[in-house]
Amino acid sequence: MNSRFLFITFLFFVMLNACKNYYNDTIVWAENIKIGTDLETVKKTQPSFVEIAWDKPIEIENQAGPNQKLYQITEISGDNDVLNMSKFLVFVNGKYQHLELKK
């Protein structure tokens, strides 16, 4: 019975490691994109554990300044955000500005 317990414990740790939450890795990636980086370069550096709705930008028109496009991060591998925050990469004139989190 001792070997069975060790086997089950081993499987538990294997499964735990296989379900890595990449939320923090995503935040680090987005925060390390230099302000002013063009859209195509950001797309090329997108990690495999992140899905972004590049084909569905949200356009925000601002009469006082430049127009913005927000690209929603739709999926992060292993993320189970209990607050259900929406995450966006913000671009102005095709240049990266920042990561925005909204409730």
PDB file of C-alpha atoms in Angstrom, residues 15-55:
ATOM      1  CA  MET A  15      -0.804  16.853 -12.889  1.00  0.00           C
ATOM      2  CA  LEU A  16      -0.185  19.926 -10.737  1.00  0.00           C
ATOM      3  CA  ASN A  17       2.850  20.884 -12.833  1.00  0.00           C
ATOM      4  CA  ALA A  18       1.007  20.222 -16.087  1.00  0.00           C
ATOM      5  CA  CYS A  19      -1.649  22.785 -15.114  1.00  0.00           C
ATOM      6  CA  LYS A  20       0.700  25.752 -14.866  1.00  0.00           C
ATOM      7  CA  ASN A  21      -1.045  29.103 -14.631  1.00  0.00           C
ATOM      8  CA  TYR A  22       0.579  31.515 -17.089  1.00  0.00           C
ATOM      9  CA  TYR A  23      -1.209  34.632 -15.818  1.00  0.00           C
ATOM     10  CA  ASN A  24       1.888  36.140 -14.187  1.00  0.00           C
ATOM     11  CA  ASP A  25       4.025  35.230 -17.209  1.00  0.00           C
ATOM     12  CA  THR A  26       1.528  37.051 -19.426  1.00  0.00           C
ATOM     13  CA  ILE A  27       1.656  40.184 -17.260  1.00  0.00           C
ATOM     14  CA  VAL A  28       5.459  40.122 -17.302  1.00  0.00           C
ATOM     15  CA  TRP A  29       5.467  39.741 -21.108  1.00  0.00           C
ATOM     16  CA  ALA A  30       3.038  42.638 -21.622  1.00  0.00           C
ATOM     17  CA  GLU A  31       4.824  44.913 -19.158  1.00  0.00           C
ATOM     18  CA  ASN A  32       8.146  44.279 -20.898  1.00  0.00           C
ATOM     19  CA  ILE A  33       6.898  45.373 -24.323  1.00  0.00           C
ATOM     20  CA  LYS A  34       8.523  48.727 -24.980  1.00  0.00           C
ATOM     21  CA  ILE A  35       6.137  51.641 -25.400  1.00  0.00           C
ATOM     22  CA  GLY A  36       5.988  52.534 -29.091  1.00  0.00           C
ATOM     23  CA  THR A  37       6.597  48.992 -30.364  1.00  0.00           C
ATOM     24  CA  ASP A  38       4.648  48.454 -33.584  1.00  0.00           C
ATOM     25  CA  LEU A  39       1.723  46.042 -33.755  1.00  0.00           C
ATOM     26  CA  GLU A  40       3.434  43.477 -36.014  1.00  0.00           C
ATOM     27  CA  THR A  41       6.444  43.200 -33.691  1.00  0.00           C
ATOM     28  CA  VAL A  42       4.178  42.637 -30.680  1.00  0.00           C
ATOM     29  CA  LYS A  43       2.319  39.930 -32.608  1.00  0.00           C
ATOM     30  CA  LYS A  44       5.615  38.187 -33.376  1.00  0.00           C
ATOM     31  CA  THR A  45       6.644  38.167 -29.704  1.00  0.00           C
ATOM     32  CA  GLN A  46       3.300  36.812 -28.454  1.00  0.00           C
ATOM     33  CA  PRO A  47       3.923  33.760 -26.264  1.00  0.00           C
ATOM     34  CA  SER A  48       2.250  30.482 -27.168  1.00  0.00           C
ATOM     35  CA  PHE A  49       0.334  30.401 -23.876  1.00  0.00           C
ATOM     36  CA  VAL A  50      -1.616  33.591 -24.733  1.00  0.00           C
ATOM     37  CA  GLU A  51      -4.467  34.072 -27.203  1.00  0.00           C
ATOM     38  CA  ILE A  52      -5.264  37.597 -28.389  1.00  0.00           C
ATOM     39  CA  ALA A  53      -8.199  38.713 -30.554  1.00  0.00           C
ATOM     40  CA  TRP A  54      -6.018  40.479 -33.124  1.00  0.00           C
ATOM     41  CA  ASP A  55      -8.841  40.336 -35.671  1.00  0.00           C
TER      42      ASP A  55
END
